[in-house]
XYZ file of C-alpha atoms in Angstrom:
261
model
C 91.301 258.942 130.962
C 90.671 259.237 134.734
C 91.237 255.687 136.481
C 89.706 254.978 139.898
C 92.104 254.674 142.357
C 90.532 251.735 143.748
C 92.922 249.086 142.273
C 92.199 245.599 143.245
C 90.940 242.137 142.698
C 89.064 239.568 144.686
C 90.801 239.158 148.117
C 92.761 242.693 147.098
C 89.953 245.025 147.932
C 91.338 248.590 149.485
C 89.333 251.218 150.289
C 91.794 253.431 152.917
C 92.846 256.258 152.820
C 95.975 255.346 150.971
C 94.547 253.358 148.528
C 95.845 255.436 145.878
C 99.452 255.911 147.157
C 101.180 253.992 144.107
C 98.716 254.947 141.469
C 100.541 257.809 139.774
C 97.496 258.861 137.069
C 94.637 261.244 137.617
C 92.327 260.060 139.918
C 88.401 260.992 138.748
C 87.112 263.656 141.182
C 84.903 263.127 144.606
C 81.498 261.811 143.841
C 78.379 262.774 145.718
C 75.927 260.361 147.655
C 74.142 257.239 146.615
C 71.607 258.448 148.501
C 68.533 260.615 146.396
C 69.535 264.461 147.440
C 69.825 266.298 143.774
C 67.576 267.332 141.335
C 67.090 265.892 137.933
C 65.503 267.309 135.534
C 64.351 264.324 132.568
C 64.435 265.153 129.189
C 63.479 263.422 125.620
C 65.558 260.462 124.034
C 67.841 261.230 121.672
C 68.310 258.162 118.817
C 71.694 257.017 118.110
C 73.352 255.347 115.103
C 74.661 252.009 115.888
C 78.156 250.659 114.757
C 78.181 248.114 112.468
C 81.072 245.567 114.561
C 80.097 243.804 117.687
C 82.837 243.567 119.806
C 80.885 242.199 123.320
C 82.584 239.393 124.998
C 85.777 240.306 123.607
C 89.141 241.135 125.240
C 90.586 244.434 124.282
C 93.647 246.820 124.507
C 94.441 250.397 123.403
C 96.145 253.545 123.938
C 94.565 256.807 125.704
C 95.474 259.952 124.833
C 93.588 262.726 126.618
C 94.698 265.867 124.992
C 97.997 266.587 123.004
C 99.586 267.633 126.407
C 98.529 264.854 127.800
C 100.763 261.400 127.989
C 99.538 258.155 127.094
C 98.263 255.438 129.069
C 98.022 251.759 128.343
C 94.350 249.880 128.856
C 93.449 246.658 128.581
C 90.312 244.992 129.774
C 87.186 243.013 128.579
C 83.878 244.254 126.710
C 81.100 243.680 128.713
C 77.932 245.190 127.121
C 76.554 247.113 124.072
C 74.158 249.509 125.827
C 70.941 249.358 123.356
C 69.581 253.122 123.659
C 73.524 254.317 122.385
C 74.767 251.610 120.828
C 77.890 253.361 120.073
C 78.706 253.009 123.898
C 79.994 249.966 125.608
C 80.673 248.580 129.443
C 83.661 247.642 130.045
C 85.678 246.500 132.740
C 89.677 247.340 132.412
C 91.974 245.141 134.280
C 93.468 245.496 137.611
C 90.196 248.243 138.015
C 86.841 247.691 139.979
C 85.085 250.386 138.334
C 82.796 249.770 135.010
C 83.728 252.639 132.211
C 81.194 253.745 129.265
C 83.334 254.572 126.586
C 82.510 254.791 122.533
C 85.196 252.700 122.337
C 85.422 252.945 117.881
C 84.538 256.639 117.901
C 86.340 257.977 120.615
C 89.607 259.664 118.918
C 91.593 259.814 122.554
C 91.534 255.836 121.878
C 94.305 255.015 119.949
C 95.783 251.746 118.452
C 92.463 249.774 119.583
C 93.298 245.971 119.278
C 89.786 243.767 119.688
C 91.885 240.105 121.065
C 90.554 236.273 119.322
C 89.997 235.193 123.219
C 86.559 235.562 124.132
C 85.209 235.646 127.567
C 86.090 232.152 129.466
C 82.591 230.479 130.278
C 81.752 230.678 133.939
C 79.242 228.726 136.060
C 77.498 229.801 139.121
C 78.440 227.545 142.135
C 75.235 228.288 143.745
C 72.315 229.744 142.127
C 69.934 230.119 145.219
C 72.389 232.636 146.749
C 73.385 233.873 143.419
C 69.283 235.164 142.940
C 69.182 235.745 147.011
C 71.058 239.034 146.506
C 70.040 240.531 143.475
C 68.540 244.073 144.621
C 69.692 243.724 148.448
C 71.357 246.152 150.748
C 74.122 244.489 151.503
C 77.374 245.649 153.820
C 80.695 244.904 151.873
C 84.122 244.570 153.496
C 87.019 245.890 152.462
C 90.403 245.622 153.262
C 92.310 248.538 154.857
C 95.936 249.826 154.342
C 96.299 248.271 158.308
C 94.848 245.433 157.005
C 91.536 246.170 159.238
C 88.286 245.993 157.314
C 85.842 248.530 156.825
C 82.535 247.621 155.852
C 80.716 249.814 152.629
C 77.235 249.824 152.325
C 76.069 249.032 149.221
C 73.346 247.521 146.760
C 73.378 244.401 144.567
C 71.888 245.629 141.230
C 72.491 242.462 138.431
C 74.942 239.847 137.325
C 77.080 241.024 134.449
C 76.292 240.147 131.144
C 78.416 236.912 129.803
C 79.894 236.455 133.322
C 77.206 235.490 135.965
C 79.129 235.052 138.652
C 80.259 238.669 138.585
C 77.759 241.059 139.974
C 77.547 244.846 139.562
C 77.220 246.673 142.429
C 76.708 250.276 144.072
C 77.613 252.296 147.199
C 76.103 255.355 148.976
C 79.462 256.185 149.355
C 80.119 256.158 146.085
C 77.159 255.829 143.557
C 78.966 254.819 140.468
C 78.725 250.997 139.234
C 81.515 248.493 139.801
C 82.004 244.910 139.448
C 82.857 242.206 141.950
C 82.841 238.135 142.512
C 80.250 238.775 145.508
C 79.227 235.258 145.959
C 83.170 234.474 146.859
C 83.155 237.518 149.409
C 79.877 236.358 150.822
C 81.131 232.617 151.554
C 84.103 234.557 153.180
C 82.011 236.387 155.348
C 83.224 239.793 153.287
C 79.237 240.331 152.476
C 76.193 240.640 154.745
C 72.295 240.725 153.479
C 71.150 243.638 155.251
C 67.291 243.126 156.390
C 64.605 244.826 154.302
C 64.051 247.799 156.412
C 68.135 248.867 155.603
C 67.389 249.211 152.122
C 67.884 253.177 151.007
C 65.519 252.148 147.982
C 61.826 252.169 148.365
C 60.227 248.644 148.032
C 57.638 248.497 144.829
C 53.940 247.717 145.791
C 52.753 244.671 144.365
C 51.412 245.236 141.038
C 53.018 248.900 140.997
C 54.323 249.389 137.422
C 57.418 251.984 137.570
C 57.642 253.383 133.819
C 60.665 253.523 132.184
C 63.210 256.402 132.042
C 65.792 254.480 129.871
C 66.987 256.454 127.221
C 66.327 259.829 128.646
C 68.081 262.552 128.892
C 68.625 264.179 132.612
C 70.125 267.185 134.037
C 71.749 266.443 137.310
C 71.789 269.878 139.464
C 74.413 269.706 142.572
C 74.324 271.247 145.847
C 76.417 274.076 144.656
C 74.421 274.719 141.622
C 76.497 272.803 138.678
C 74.940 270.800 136.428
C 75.384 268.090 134.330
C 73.356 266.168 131.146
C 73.360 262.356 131.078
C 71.518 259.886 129.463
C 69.416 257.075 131.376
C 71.157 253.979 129.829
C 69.580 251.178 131.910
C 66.724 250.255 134.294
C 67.523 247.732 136.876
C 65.077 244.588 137.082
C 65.885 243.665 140.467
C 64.980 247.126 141.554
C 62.865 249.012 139.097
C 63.344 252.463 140.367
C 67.247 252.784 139.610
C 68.557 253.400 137.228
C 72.644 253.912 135.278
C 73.148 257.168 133.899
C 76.244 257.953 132.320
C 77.203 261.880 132.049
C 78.430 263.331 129.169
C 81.796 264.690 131.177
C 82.489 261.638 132.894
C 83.729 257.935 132.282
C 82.033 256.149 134.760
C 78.421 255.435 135.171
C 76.493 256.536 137.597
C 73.556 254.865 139.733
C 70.543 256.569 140.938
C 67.216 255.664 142.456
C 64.947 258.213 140.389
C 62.045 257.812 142.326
């Protein structure tokens, strides 16, 4: 399984160049844009079988085997959602990783030796809930820490608080339009996050009354600038910004964020 080479927690954050330099597994491939340049074609939903266990909230670890040539990896993280159009596929959120995988965690036969842990999710309470609703759907600039220790600040937008833990939010880059998961309201009362004004956002505001009809469980073909393509499923709409959406591809771990407008 491809692991994003953008290891870090709170007040570890690295985005340089070198960021990678003492990962020594497969690093997923250069993404495109945040911002709306490709084609996608939408398709009709396909229904899914659900599995019988529910395993959200729990803490996890397992094996990963990739192919017989590959070698295995160890993974351990926490289950963060049960996405309701496949409810064979889950969110989670591996440890020491910022990046949120979709994986069909009891189907997939490259996970081996799955152990679902007795501790739960800790409870968590939001220090301040103004700020906490403030950025939901901003633009927002996000620092990051450099391998000079300079910061470099990453555009981004503030989609939703994670399910079970609302003082995690996920967010997205245009740099880098997959979803990931960060303490934001910590960064901001560091000064790591800035609300951008209004006329930043890369997402078209909503009239009011404008009703934006869903695309969630959808199938799309995503067509690249040199012609590739790719089929993914719409998984979620985002409240805070009705026009985006996660898609997660059928060749890919990661899950994706698009405004489909």
């Amino acid at each position: 399984m491809n692991r994003s080479g953008k290891i870090s927690g709170h007040h570890h954050r690295s985005r340089g160049a070198n960021a990678d330099a003492s990962v020594s597994r497969p690093k997923m491939k250069k993404k495109g844009s945040h911002k709306h340049k490709h084609r996608h074609h939408v398709g009709p939903s396909i229904p899914v079988t659900p599995p019988t266990q529910n395993i959200v909230g729990c803490r996890i670890k397992h094996k990963w085997k990739e192919n017989c040539y590959s070698p295995i990896s160890h993974w351990s993280g926490t289950v963060l959602d049960q996405v309701a159009v496949n409810p064979s596929l889950y969110l989670i959120k591996y440890d020491g990783f910022d990046c949120v995988y979709g994986l069909e965690i009891l189907r997939d036969e490259r996970v081996q030796d799955l152990e679902i842990l007795p501790d739960k999710i800790a409870s968590y309470r939001v220090s301040d809930t103004r700020l906490a609703e403030m950025i939901l759907g901003r633009a927002v600039e996000h620092q990051f820490e450099m391998g000079d220790g300079s910061k470099n600040g990453w555009r981004g937008l503030v989609l939703a608080t994670a399910p079970m833990m609302p003082t995690w939010f996920f967010i997205t880059y245009e740099k880098d339009p997959v979803l990931y998961l960060y303490q934001l309201l910590e960064d901001y009362k560091e000064g790591d996050l800035r609300i951008l004004p209004d006329s930043d956002d890369p997402v078209k505001a909503m009239e009011p009354g404008e009703v934006v009809e869903s695309l969630v469980g959808k199938q799309v073909e995503y067509v690249k600038e040199d012609g590739q393509q790719r089929i993914g499923t719409v998984i979620h709409q985002v409240k805070a910004k009705p026009s985006v959406y996660f898609i997660k591809f059928e060749d890919d771990y990661h899950i994706y964020v698009y405004d489909m407008v």
